[in-house]
Amino acid sequence: MMGLFIDVEIKPQSCEAGCRACIEVCPVDIFAMNGDQVVSLEENEDECTLCDLCLERCPVDIITINKLYATA
Ligand code: SF4
Ligand code: SF4
């Protein structure tokens, strides 16, 4: 299940090799490694502060922050 209010989405296929920028920058630990794949921890997604640091730091622009409460 995704977060009730915020869904952090990462396109699965195209992380830059060796990049851990989102993991390092997120203040509320939404990102983690799962093998060699970066994943978002759904149980933490509603903690997102909308700081946009992950979006600014991702070199390949594959992170999307979906504001579920604003999409009605
Ligand atoms: S916007 Fe900020 S708090 Fe939200 S996932 Fe990105 S780095 Fe983490
Ligand atoms: S910042 Fe982007 S490229 Fe880097 S690990 Fe996170 S999702 Fe992958």
Tab-separated table of C-alpha atoms and ligand atoms in Angstrom:
chain	number	residue	atom	x	y	z
A	1	MET	CA	0.000	0.000	0.000
A	2	MET	CA	1.269	3.463	-0.808
A	3	GLY	CA	1.169	6.385	1.580
A	4	LEU	CA	-2.276	7.805	2.183
A	5	PHE	CA	-1.255	11.352	1.375
A	6	ILE	CA	2.003	11.113	-0.538
A	7	ASP	CA	3.294	8.525	-2.963
A	8	VAL	CA	7.006	8.592	-3.755
A	9	GLU	CA	7.587	6.902	-7.074
A	10	ILE	CA	10.905	5.838	-8.588
A	11	LYS	CA	11.065	4.626	-12.138
A	12	PRO	CA	12.629	1.200	-11.711
A	13	GLN	CA	15.080	0.832	-14.523
A	14	SER	CA	17.412	3.740	-14.773
A	15	CYS	CA	19.316	4.800	-11.641
A	16	GLU	CA	22.756	6.213	-12.302
A	17	ALA	CA	25.278	3.533	-11.357
A	18	GLY	CA	26.554	3.916	-7.812
A	19	CYS	CA	24.295	6.876	-7.055
A	20	ARG	CA	22.848	7.029	-3.557
A	21	ALA	CA	21.959	10.702	-3.591
A	22	CYS	CA	18.317	10.337	-2.619
A	23	ILE	CA	19.190	8.013	0.266
A	24	GLU	CA	21.774	10.456	1.563
A	25	VAL	CA	19.681	13.591	1.205
A	26	CYS	CA	16.201	12.558	2.375
A	27	PRO	CA	15.676	13.824	5.943
A	28	VAL	CA	13.012	11.235	6.711
A	29	ASP	CA	14.594	8.079	5.271
A	30	ILE	CA	12.139	7.348	2.517
A	31	PHE	CA	14.725	5.768	0.228
A	32	ALA	CA	16.678	2.553	0.738
A	33	MET	CA	18.658	0.030	-1.242
A	34	ASN	CA	17.018	-3.287	-2.044
A	35	GLY	CA	19.835	-5.260	-3.625
A	36	ASP	CA	21.155	-2.954	-6.330
A	37	GLN	CA	17.802	-1.208	-6.720
A	38	VAL	CA	16.697	1.958	-4.936
A	39	VAL	CA	13.218	1.661	-3.493
A	40	SER	CA	10.932	3.920	-1.499
A	41	LEU	CA	9.723	2.697	1.878
A	42	GLU	CA	5.984	3.020	1.608
A	43	GLU	CA	5.447	3.107	5.351
A	44	ASN	CA	7.596	6.257	5.484
A	45	GLU	CA	6.172	8.069	2.479
A	46	ASP	CA	3.663	10.144	4.428
A	47	GLU	CA	6.593	11.595	6.397
A	48	CYS	CA	7.772	13.379	3.235
A	49	THR	CA	8.323	17.065	3.975
A	50	LEU	CA	8.103	18.056	0.294
A	51	CYS	CA	11.597	19.518	0.607
A	52	ASP	CA	12.325	18.520	-3.020
A	53	LEU	CA	15.966	17.705	-2.189
A	54	CYS	CA	15.685	14.282	-3.786
A	55	LEU	CA	14.236	15.798	-6.941
A	56	GLU	CA	17.033	18.354	-7.097
A	57	ARG	CA	19.779	15.798	-6.484
A	58	CYS	CA	18.633	12.932	-8.706
A	59	PRO	CA	20.916	13.050	-11.769
A	60	VAL	CA	18.469	11.219	-14.005
A	61	ASP	CA	15.132	12.697	-12.871
A	62	ILE	CA	13.374	9.440	-12.133
A	63	ILE	CA	11.746	10.391	-8.810
A	64	THR	CA	8.178	11.667	-8.705
A	65	ILE	CA	6.370	12.949	-5.614
A	66	ASN	CA	2.635	12.437	-6.020
A	67	LYS	CA	0.442	14.490	-3.699
A	68	LEU	CA	-2.534	12.202	-3.395
A	69	TYR	CA	-4.571	14.659	-1.328
A	70	ALA	CA	-4.362	17.246	-4.096
A	71	THR	CA	-5.435	15.080	-6.983
A	72	ALA	CA	-9.193	14.862	-6.370
B	1	SF4	S1	10.916	15.587	-1.059
B	1	SF4	FE1	12.371	15.569	0.687
B	1	SF4	S2	11.330	14.425	2.309
B	1	SF4	FE2	10.262	13.981	0.386
B	1	SF4	S3	11.171	12.099	-0.390
B	1	SF4	FE3	12.289	13.823	-1.320
B	1	SF4	S4	14.042	14.217	0.042
B	1	SF4	FE4	12.576	12.933	1.172
B	2	SF4	S1	19.011	10.026	-6.717
B	2	SF4	FE1	18.021	9.144	-8.548
B	2	SF4	S2	19.620	8.005	-9.609
B	2	SF4	FE2	20.362	8.426	-7.531
B	2	SF4	S3	19.822	6.578	-6.344
B	2	SF4	FE3	18.148	8.055	-6.099
B	2	SF4	S4	16.638	7.553	-7.707
B	2	SF4	FE4	18.596	6.561	-8.254
